[in-house]
Amino acid sequence: MKRIYLAFAAVLMSAMAFSQGTLTGTVTDGELGGPLPGATVMVRGTSTGTSTDFDGNFTLEVNQSSGTLLISYIGFVSKSVPFTTTGSVGTIALQPDAEELEGVVIVGTGIIDLAKDRQTPIAVSTVKASEIALKGGNQEFPELLKSTPSVYTSKSGGGFGDARIQVRGFDQSNTAFLINGQPINGMEDGNMYWSNWQGVTDVASAIQIQRGLGSSKLAISSVGGTVNIVTKTIDSQEGGFVQAMVGNNNYLKTTASYSSGISEKGWAFTTLLGHWQGDGYNDYMSGSGQTYFFSVGYSPNENHTFNFLITGAPQNHNQRNRYTIATLLEKGLTYNDQWGILNGKFMNVSGNYYHKPIANLSWDWNISNKSQLSTVIYASYGRGGSVGLRTFASQGEDNFDLTGQYNYNRSLAPNEDGLIIARRNDNSRSADILRSSVNEHRWFGVVSNFNHKINDQLNFNVGFDGRSYHGEHYRRVVDFLGLDGWDDDTNNVQLGSDYVVTEAYSVNSWKATFHDTPRNQRIGYDNPENIRYLGVFGQLEYAKDKLSAFVQGAVSTQSNQRFDYFNYAVGDEKSEKVTNEGFNIKAGANYNLNEYHNVFVNAGHYSRQPYQDNMFLNFRNDVNPLLTNEKITGFEAGYGFRSSIFSANVNLYQTTWDDRVVSGSLSTGEGFYQFQGVKQLHKGVEVDFALRPMQNLRFNGYTSIGKWEYDGNATQTVYDDNQNVIAEGDPLYLDGVKVGDGAQFTIGVGGRYEFLKGLSIDADYNHYDELYAGFLPTDDEFTVPDNRGSVKLPSYGLLDAGLTYDWNVNQNYKLVLRLNVNNVLDEEYISESLTNIHAEAGDVTYKGVNVANQAYFGFGRTWNMSIRLKF
């Protein structure tokens, strides 16, 4: 019997020995044929896993002789590969799929309109999570897209979060930005303020920019393009990371993230916390902020998936004034005079603070194998504003001494009550306050999309997009600078012109989240607004063999109402409710000629409602009598080529933006203007490519050539302060004038080379030309027939480089070291000009530009270095 036991034990030990072994294989790109470094390889049902190296190879020790490998990679469809013995499993090719992002279960798949390669007929570029993590560093979010055709980014004033982006010559108000399908452009003016979204780069799984009309089914007007930001929701496997980063000008950032993976009962949690701070590249431009992200998902069965997400990025950052080129050349390109000393304490008098948490609840319901319903309910609660001096005349040298004492409020005598109270218009330059221009909002919305598969070739979508927005705009005191109270001397019909405010409010972004400012503590103006929006959309898609096509349309209605508690008596604060309808229609088709070549075309037309800011005249409740919808028409055609080592795209486009109505205040401050019949024509060609001649070497590049001009002349109407017409029908000579603020010719090339296992270097060079100054048509230049148009700015090129060391410590831990150097050659360049002053004979110039222009210079050489531990 003993021998039988020994024999049984020997057999058991042999079986155990056989069950332990090594699996090897290579993971490749099923489209381009090259390796996929960093792909995740897991044994299903266990915590055993690894990642592929730069050549796409993996080695995995297993304790079983059979099972299933799960291979996943950002932007590709995950694949299950069974094995019945150890050894090589061969080459595993993953196919691209924008809906599968780094093992993340995308919730709200019917809402997030991500384009599919060789199927969706649009021009598209995608920045994946791995690239965001490596190249993001201390750069602003728009700069992640700068190596994209027809995209131009600028840091503007240079404060943290002050960057901007243009797509095909259209500014941010004409480019749609979405987070997980939730629209985030401002409801009043369509603008984006990236200081509110400092944490986006930390939580993004992918960023996809669809240039042109895009493929979004929402009733939005993506004229320049659509930027889809996809964040983490439910990670399919447990893991996380901790990261520390340092950079130029005392930049410091720490981040930690953890995901639980999906439990057996279908629950999953993901959280991320981060903090950043820095002195800023320009003088006295410090900033700091936090990032938080929390997501909980639940999938009770294969038919239902729920996810609740909340994220925010409270921040504070200093800003600076606009300066002429002459001033910056004299005092330094980083010059900033918006600071001083009060009682021995540093004080910046220009800045921004904001906290804009967003939350959404998503539900995906697989009704049947042919029908799905996706719904997202979201909310946004924003609190913050900009900081500045109330009486700008007080910035004289006798009051604002940059070399020592901050001289405010030293010579004022107390009143009969023993209080020191100053007035804004008492002609005393020895008194001032710091104020904040507050912008608050409460925004609720719901987006729902029903998809039905009619047959193997046809899919039908229908849904709606509803939004309710309430905004508050007013000013309040931040610091009395030694005063006991402030008489703003403003014409307030309800409170009189001599009421005194006595409360100061912190600009700490966390504290400001919970502030409630009564109306008797508001100064300057007090005008809330309500905006209601409802859109319905539908789409029909066809896909068979080599041909795919779609047609989609949307109709919407929007109501706007303004309130004014300064200029109107109690009970008369409301304007009339203005309601406008809009619509859009788009269609396109893609045809795959063979496995290598495809062509596509698309076209669309929008009738877009005017923004709130153009709806009411003179900062009062008077409705603009010339309100009209803007008309946008776009055409596009493209060609794509795919092979094992090379891919390329060529796109041709033309977009017409017509019936623009532009309103604003005259530069004299005494009246208002309105332009009618403003029309722009944007057309161009874009080329991009990717080349992988060897497994450890790859290149990418692009070029875009645009012609963005005003088409035809416009007319203007001028009003005095009492809304009387003082000039009507005067021509504005805009025909052929170049659209400013974005480079119309760009070219770039980049590459990455791994010269040792885990050690790689990469670089990108971007060149910008045909860049013109921004301008207002009120400039005298455009009231004469022979105007010289907009000022052309000097061309420039920027070289960015990075070094990465990626070390697999073991199967569970990976260490990534990264160094980024931006503007390696320390190029000095003008990124944008805020004025349009031409150089005359004898004028002082800088690279041919009149130094009287107010301009922003880009940053010189900057750097950041990080260490990230993945687990």
PDB file of N, CA and C in Angstrom, residues 141-208:
ATOM      1  N   PHE A 141      -3.712  71.006 -21.889  1.00  0.00           N
ATOM      2  CA  PHE A 141      -4.443  70.011 -22.659  1.00  0.00           C
ATOM      3  C   PHE A 141      -4.419  70.281 -24.165  1.00  0.00           C
ATOM      4  N   PRO A 142      -4.686  71.509 -24.657  1.00  0.00           N
ATOM      5  CA  PRO A 142      -4.688  71.709 -26.106  1.00  0.00           C
ATOM      6  C   PRO A 142      -3.389  71.305 -26.781  1.00  0.00           C
ATOM      7  N   GLU A 143      -2.261  71.391 -26.052  1.00  0.00           N
ATOM      8  CA  GLU A 143      -0.977  71.100 -26.671  1.00  0.00           C
ATOM      9  C   GLU A 143      -0.781  69.619 -26.959  1.00  0.00           C
ATOM     10  N   LEU A 144      -1.625  68.758 -26.393  1.00  0.00           N
ATOM     11  CA  LEU A 144      -1.567  67.344 -26.734  1.00  0.00           C
ATOM     12  C   LEU A 144      -1.974  67.106 -28.182  1.00  0.00           C
ATOM     13  N   LEU A 145      -2.656  68.090 -28.783  1.00  0.00           N
ATOM     14  CA  LEU A 145      -3.164  67.942 -30.143  1.00  0.00           C
ATOM     15  C   LEU A 145      -2.369  68.745 -31.165  1.00  0.00           C
ATOM     16  N   LYS A 146      -1.251  69.318 -30.761  1.00  0.00           N
ATOM     17  CA  LYS A 146      -0.572  70.265 -31.641  1.00  0.00           C
ATOM     18  C   LYS A 146       0.087  69.593 -32.843  1.00  0.00           C
ATOM     19  N   SER A 147       0.379  68.290 -32.775  1.00  0.00           N
ATOM     20  CA  SER A 147       0.956  67.598 -33.927  1.00  0.00           C
ATOM     21  C   SER A 147      -0.136  66.955 -34.765  1.00  0.00           C
ATOM     22  N   THR A 148      -1.200  67.701 -34.997  1.00  0.00           N
ATOM     23  CA  THR A 148      -2.362  67.247 -35.753  1.00  0.00           C
ATOM     24  C   THR A 148      -2.599  68.228 -36.890  1.00  0.00           C
ATOM     25  N   PRO A 149      -2.935  67.757 -38.091  1.00  0.00           N
ATOM     26  CA  PRO A 149      -3.167  68.681 -39.200  1.00  0.00           C
ATOM     27  C   PRO A 149      -4.227  69.731 -38.876  1.00  0.00           C
ATOM     28  N   SER A 150      -3.977  70.963 -39.311  1.00  0.00           N
ATOM     29  CA  SER A 150      -4.924  72.089 -39.201  1.00  0.00           C
ATOM     30  C   SER A 150      -5.265  72.461 -37.761  1.00  0.00           C
ATOM     31  N   VAL A 151      -4.408  72.079 -36.820  1.00  0.00           N
ATOM     32  CA  VAL A 151      -4.606  72.439 -35.418  1.00  0.00           C
ATOM     33  C   VAL A 151      -3.524  73.433 -35.012  1.00  0.00           C
ATOM     34  N   TYR A 152      -3.950  74.524 -34.334  1.00  0.00           N
ATOM     35  CA  TYR A 152      -3.003  75.509 -33.827  1.00  0.00           C
ATOM     36  C   TYR A 152      -3.305  75.768 -32.365  1.00  0.00           C
ATOM     37  N   THR A 153      -2.277  75.715 -31.539  1.00  0.00           N
ATOM     38  CA  THR A 153      -2.453  75.955 -30.114  1.00  0.00           C
ATOM     39  C   THR A 153      -1.563  77.109 -29.673  1.00  0.00           C
ATOM     40  N   SER A 154      -1.996  77.802 -28.635  1.00  0.00           N
ATOM     41  CA  SER A 154      -1.235  78.918 -28.078  1.00  0.00           C
ATOM     42  C   SER A 154      -1.454  78.947 -26.580  1.00  0.00           C
ATOM     43  N   LYS A 155      -0.435  79.338 -25.838  1.00  0.00           N
ATOM     44  CA  LYS A 155      -0.553  79.476 -24.398  1.00  0.00           C
ATOM     45  C   LYS A 155      -1.193  80.798 -23.998  1.00  0.00           C
ATOM     46  N   SER A 156      -1.523  81.647 -24.974  1.00  0.00           N
ATOM     47  CA  SER A 156      -2.121  82.966 -24.724  1.00  0.00           C
ATOM     48  C   SER A 156      -1.318  83.713 -23.679  1.00  0.00           C
ATOM     49  N   GLY A 157      -1.952  84.161 -22.587  1.00  0.00           N
ATOM     50  CA  GLY A 157      -1.248  84.967 -21.601  1.00  0.00           C
ATOM     51  C   GLY A 157      -0.167  84.231 -20.843  1.00  0.00           C
ATOM     52  N   GLY A 158      -0.177  82.893 -20.908  1.00  0.00           N
ATOM     53  CA  GLY A 158       0.908  82.137 -20.295  1.00  0.00           C
ATOM     54  C   GLY A 158       0.634  81.659 -18.900  1.00  0.00           C
ATOM     55  N   GLY A 159      -0.574  81.891 -18.357  1.00  0.00           N
ATOM     56  CA  GLY A 159      -0.899  81.363 -17.045  1.00  0.00           C
ATOM     57  C   GLY A 159      -1.324  79.909 -17.147  1.00  0.00           C
ATOM     58  N   PHE A 160      -1.272  79.203 -16.033  1.00  0.00           N
ATOM     59  CA  PHE A 160      -1.714  77.821 -16.017  1.00  0.00           C
ATOM     60  C   PHE A 160      -3.178  77.753 -16.479  1.00  0.00           C
ATOM     61  N   GLY A 161      -3.451  76.973 -17.507  1.00  0.00           N
ATOM     62  CA  GLY A 161      -4.824  76.802 -17.973  1.00  0.00           C
ATOM     63  C   GLY A 161      -5.306  77.855 -18.941  1.00  0.00           C
ATOM     64  N   ASP A 162      -4.440  78.770 -19.385  1.00  0.00           N
ATOM     65  CA  ASP A 162      -4.866  79.849 -20.280  1.00  0.00           C
ATOM     66  C   ASP A 162      -4.666  79.510 -21.757  1.00  0.00           C
ATOM     67  N   ALA A 163      -4.331  78.274 -22.073  1.00  0.00           N
ATOM     68  CA  ALA A 163      -4.090  77.900 -23.460  1.00  0.00           C
ATOM     69  C   ALA A 163      -5.390  77.881 -24.256  1.00  0.00           C
ATOM     70  N   ARG A 164      -5.250  77.879 -25.584  1.00  0.00           N
ATOM     71  CA  ARG A 164      -6.412  77.802 -26.467  1.00  0.00           C
ATOM     72  C   ARG A 164      -6.053  76.958 -27.679  1.00  0.00           C
ATOM     73  N   ILE A 165      -7.066  76.597 -28.466  1.00  0.00           N
ATOM     74  CA  ILE A 165      -6.863  75.763 -29.635  1.00  0.00           C
ATOM     75  C   ILE A 165      -7.749  76.248 -30.765  1.00  0.00           C
ATOM     76  N   GLN A 166      -7.239  76.206 -31.987  1.00  0.00           N
ATOM     77  CA  GLN A 166      -8.020  76.465 -33.192  1.00  0.00           C
ATOM     78  C   GLN A 166      -7.957  75.245 -34.096  1.00  0.00           C
ATOM     79  N   VAL A 167      -9.082  74.918 -34.729  1.00  0.00           N
ATOM     80  CA  VAL A 167      -9.148  73.782 -35.645  1.00  0.00           C
ATOM     81  C   VAL A 167      -9.650  74.293 -36.993  1.00  0.00           C
ATOM     82  N   ARG A 168      -8.848  74.125 -38.007  1.00  0.00           N
ATOM     83  CA  ARG A 168      -9.153  74.594 -39.362  1.00  0.00           C
ATOM     84  C   ARG A 168      -9.519  76.078 -39.391  1.00  0.00           C
ATOM     85  N   GLY A 169      -8.891  76.837 -38.506  1.00  0.00           N
ATOM     86  CA  GLY A 169      -9.110  78.274 -38.475  1.00  0.00           C
ATOM     87  C   GLY A 169     -10.275  78.726 -37.635  1.00  0.00           C
ATOM     88  N   PHE A 170     -10.995  77.797 -37.016  1.00  0.00           N
ATOM     89  CA  PHE A 170     -12.144  78.148 -36.175  1.00  0.00           C
ATOM     90  C   PHE A 170     -11.737  78.086 -34.710  1.00  0.00           C
ATOM     91  N   ASP A 171     -12.212  79.075 -33.937  1.00  0.00           N
ATOM     92  CA  ASP A 171     -11.818  79.132 -32.545  1.00  0.00           C
ATOM     93  C   ASP A 171     -12.592  78.103 -31.715  1.00  0.00           C
ATOM     94  N   GLN A 172     -12.351  78.128 -30.405  1.00  0.00           N
ATOM     95  CA  GLN A 172     -12.905  77.100 -29.527  1.00  0.00           C
ATOM     96  C   GLN A 172     -14.420  77.146 -29.439  1.00  0.00           C
ATOM     97  N   SER A 173     -15.023  78.321 -29.678  1.00  0.00           N
ATOM     98  CA  SER A 173     -16.479  78.399 -29.623  1.00  0.00           C
ATOM     99  C   SER A 173     -17.123  77.698 -30.808  1.00  0.00           C
ATOM    100  N   ASN A 174     -16.322  77.364 -31.808  1.00  0.00           N
ATOM    101  CA  ASN A 174     -16.831  76.674 -32.989  1.00  0.00           C
ATOM    102  C   ASN A 174     -16.276  75.261 -33.121  1.00  0.00           C
ATOM    103  N   THR A 175     -15.703  74.771 -32.040  1.00  0.00           N
ATOM    104  CA  THR A 175     -15.262  73.385 -31.954  1.00  0.00           C
ATOM    105  C   THR A 175     -15.970  72.756 -30.764  1.00  0.00           C
ATOM    106  N   ALA A 176     -16.579  71.599 -30.970  1.00  0.00           N
ATOM    107  CA  ALA A 176     -17.330  70.946 -29.907  1.00  0.00           C
ATOM    108  C   ALA A 176     -16.388  70.101 -29.053  1.00  0.00           C
ATOM    109  N   PHE A 177     -16.474  70.250 -27.735  1.00  0.00           N
ATOM    110  CA  PHE A 177     -15.684  69.467 -26.794  1.00  0.00           C
ATOM    111  C   PHE A 177     -16.631  68.623 -25.954  1.00  0.00           C
ATOM    112  N   LEU A 178     -16.344  67.329 -25.873  1.00  0.00           N
ATOM    113  CA  LEU A 178     -17.211  66.397 -25.163  1.00  0.00           C
ATOM    114  C   LEU A 178     -16.369  65.552 -24.224  1.00  0.00           C
ATOM    115  N   ILE A 179     -16.867  65.320 -23.019  1.00  0.00           N
ATOM    116  CA  ILE A 179     -16.270  64.361 -22.097  1.00  0.00           C
ATOM    117  C   ILE A 179     -17.263  63.217 -21.926  1.00  0.00           C
ATOM    118  N   ASN A 180     -16.878  62.045 -22.414  1.00  0.00           N
ATOM    119  CA  ASN A 180     -17.766  60.872 -22.375  1.00  0.00           C
ATOM    120  C   ASN A 180     -19.130  61.190 -22.966  1.00  0.00           C
ATOM    121  N   GLY A 181     -19.139  61.980 -24.030  1.00  0.00           N
ATOM    122  CA  GLY A 181     -20.387  62.319 -24.690  1.00  0.00           C
ATOM    123  C   GLY A 181     -21.122  63.495 -24.089  1.00  0.00           C
ATOM    124  N   GLN A 182     -20.610  64.054 -22.982  1.00  0.00           N
ATOM    125  CA  GLN A 182     -21.246  65.196 -22.322  1.00  0.00           C
ATOM    126  C   GLN A 182     -20.658  66.489 -22.880  1.00  0.00           C
ATOM    127  N   PRO A 183     -21.480  67.388 -23.455  1.00  0.00           N
ATOM    128  CA  PRO A 183     -20.948  68.658 -23.981  1.00  0.00           C
ATOM    129  C   PRO A 183     -20.447  69.547 -22.858  1.00  0.00           C
ATOM    130  N   ILE A 184     -19.286  70.182 -23.060  1.00  0.00           N
ATOM    131  CA  ILE A 184     -18.705  71.016 -22.005  1.00  0.00           C
ATOM    132  C   ILE A 184     -18.379  72.421 -22.479  1.00  0.00           C
ATOM    133  N   ASN A 185     -18.650  72.765 -23.748  1.00  0.00           N
ATOM    134  CA  ASN A 185     -18.493  74.167 -24.155  1.00  0.00           C
ATOM    135  C   ASN A 185     -19.436  75.049 -23.356  1.00  0.00           C
ATOM    136  N   GLY A 186     -19.027  76.299 -23.078  1.00  0.00           N
ATOM    137  CA  GLY A 186     -19.881  77.219 -22.343  1.00  0.00           C
ATOM    138  C   GLY A 186     -21.200  77.459 -23.058  1.00  0.00           C
ATOM    139  N   MET A 187     -22.294  77.436 -22.326  1.00  0.00           N
ATOM    140  CA  MET A 187     -23.606  77.618 -22.934  1.00  0.00           C
ATOM    141  C   MET A 187     -23.818  79.058 -23.407  1.00  0.00           C
ATOM    142  N   GLU A 188     -23.169  80.045 -22.750  1.00  0.00           N
ATOM    143  CA  GLU A 188     -23.398  81.442 -23.130  1.00  0.00           C
ATOM    144  C   GLU A 188     -22.691  81.834 -24.424  1.00  0.00           C
ATOM    145  N   ASP A 189     -21.456  81.326 -24.591  1.00  0.00           N
ATOM    146  CA  ASP A 189     -20.654  81.796 -25.724  1.00  0.00           C
ATOM    147  C   ASP A 189     -19.927  80.686 -26.454  1.00  0.00           C
ATOM    148  N   GLY A 190     -20.093  79.444 -26.016  1.00  0.00           N
ATOM    149  CA  GLY A 190     -19.435  78.328 -26.669  1.00  0.00           C
ATOM    150  C   GLY A 190     -17.968  78.177 -26.367  1.00  0.00           C
ATOM    151  N   ASN A 191     -17.406  79.056 -25.523  1.00  0.00           N
ATOM    152  CA  ASN A 191     -15.968  79.044 -25.285  1.00  0.00           C
ATOM    153  C   ASN A 191     -15.543  77.928 -24.339  1.00  0.00           C
ATOM    154  N   MET A 192     -14.243  77.667 -24.348  1.00  0.00           N
ATOM    155  CA  MET A 192     -13.623  76.709 -23.435  1.00  0.00           C
ATOM    156  C   MET A 192     -12.573  77.435 -22.603  1.00  0.00           C
ATOM    157  N   TYR A 193     -12.552  77.127 -21.308  1.00  0.00           N
ATOM    158  CA  TYR A 193     -11.563  77.704 -20.405  1.00  0.00           C
ATOM    159  C   TYR A 193     -10.829  76.535 -19.762  1.00  0.00           C
ATOM    160  N   TRP A 194      -9.592  76.284 -20.251  1.00  0.00           N
ATOM    161  CA  TRP A 194      -8.917  75.054 -19.869  1.00  0.00           C
ATOM    162  C   TRP A 194      -8.445  75.055 -18.433  1.00  0.00           C
ATOM    163  N   SER A 195      -8.449  76.205 -17.772  1.00  0.00           N
ATOM    164  CA  SER A 195      -8.151  76.199 -16.345  1.00  0.00           C
ATOM    165  C   SER A 195      -9.191  75.400 -15.571  1.00  0.00           C
ATOM    166  N   ASN A 196     -10.408  75.273 -16.123  1.00  0.00           N
ATOM    167  CA  ASN A 196     -11.449  74.478 -15.471  1.00  0.00           C
ATOM    168  C   ASN A 196     -11.236  72.986 -15.647  1.00  0.00           C
ATOM    169  N   TRP A 197     -10.349  72.619 -16.573  1.00  0.00           N
ATOM    170  CA  TRP A 197     -10.189  71.205 -16.938  1.00  0.00           C
ATOM    171  C   TRP A 197      -8.732  70.766 -16.828  1.00  0.00           C
ATOM    172  N   GLN A 198      -8.031  71.289 -15.798  1.00  0.00           N
ATOM    173  CA  GLN A 198      -6.621  70.960 -15.640  1.00  0.00           C
ATOM    174  C   GLN A 198      -6.396  69.470 -15.424  1.00  0.00           C
ATOM    175  N   GLY A 199      -7.392  68.768 -14.898  1.00  0.00           N
ATOM    176  CA  GLY A 199      -7.211  67.360 -14.579  1.00  0.00           C
ATOM    177  C   GLY A 199      -7.544  66.408 -15.700  1.00  0.00           C
ATOM    178  N   VAL A 200      -7.959  66.920 -16.854  1.00  0.00           N
ATOM    179  CA  VAL A 200      -8.407  66.050 -17.942  1.00  0.00           C
ATOM    180  C   VAL A 200      -7.301  65.103 -18.397  1.00  0.00           C
ATOM    181  N   THR A 201      -6.069  65.597 -18.492  1.00  0.00           N
ATOM    182  CA  THR A 201      -4.985  64.740 -18.975  1.00  0.00           C
ATOM    183  C   THR A 201      -4.707  63.582 -18.020  1.00  0.00           C
ATOM    184  N   ASP A 202      -5.061  63.722 -16.754  1.00  0.00           N
ATOM    185  CA  ASP A 202      -4.821  62.654 -15.791  1.00  0.00           C
ATOM    186  C   ASP A 202      -5.844  61.524 -15.908  1.00  0.00           C
ATOM    187  N   VAL A 203      -7.049  61.846 -16.336  1.00  0.00           N
ATOM    188  CA  VAL A 203      -8.122  60.847 -16.324  1.00  0.00           C
ATOM    189  C   VAL A 203      -8.517  60.384 -17.718  1.00  0.00           C
ATOM    190  N   ALA A 204      -7.894  60.940 -18.769  1.00  0.00           N
ATOM    191  CA  ALA A 204      -8.281  60.586 -20.133  1.00  0.00           C
ATOM    192  C   ALA A 204      -7.711  59.228 -20.523  1.00  0.00           C
ATOM    193  N   SER A 205      -8.561  58.375 -21.095  1.00  0.00           N
ATOM    194  CA  SER A 205      -8.106  57.127 -21.699  1.00  0.00           C
ATOM    195  C   SER A 205      -7.735  57.334 -23.157  1.00  0.00           C
ATOM    196  N   ALA A 206      -8.356  58.297 -23.797  1.00  0.00           N
ATOM    197  CA  ALA A 206      -8.032  58.622 -25.180  1.00  0.00           C
ATOM    198  C   ALA A 206      -8.653  59.962 -25.516  1.00  0.00           C
ATOM    199  N   ILE A 207      -8.061  60.640 -26.494  1.00  0.00           N
ATOM    200  CA  ILE A 207      -8.599  61.891 -27.027  1.00  0.00           C
ATOM    201  C   ILE A 207      -8.681  61.735 -28.535  1.00  0.00           C
ATOM    202  N   GLN A 208      -9.866  61.906 -29.068  1.00  0.00           N
ATOM    203  CA  GLN A 208     -10.033  61.800 -30.512  1.00  0.00           C
ATOM    204  C   GLN A 208     -10.551  63.121 -31.053  1.00  0.00           C
TER     205      GLN A 208
END
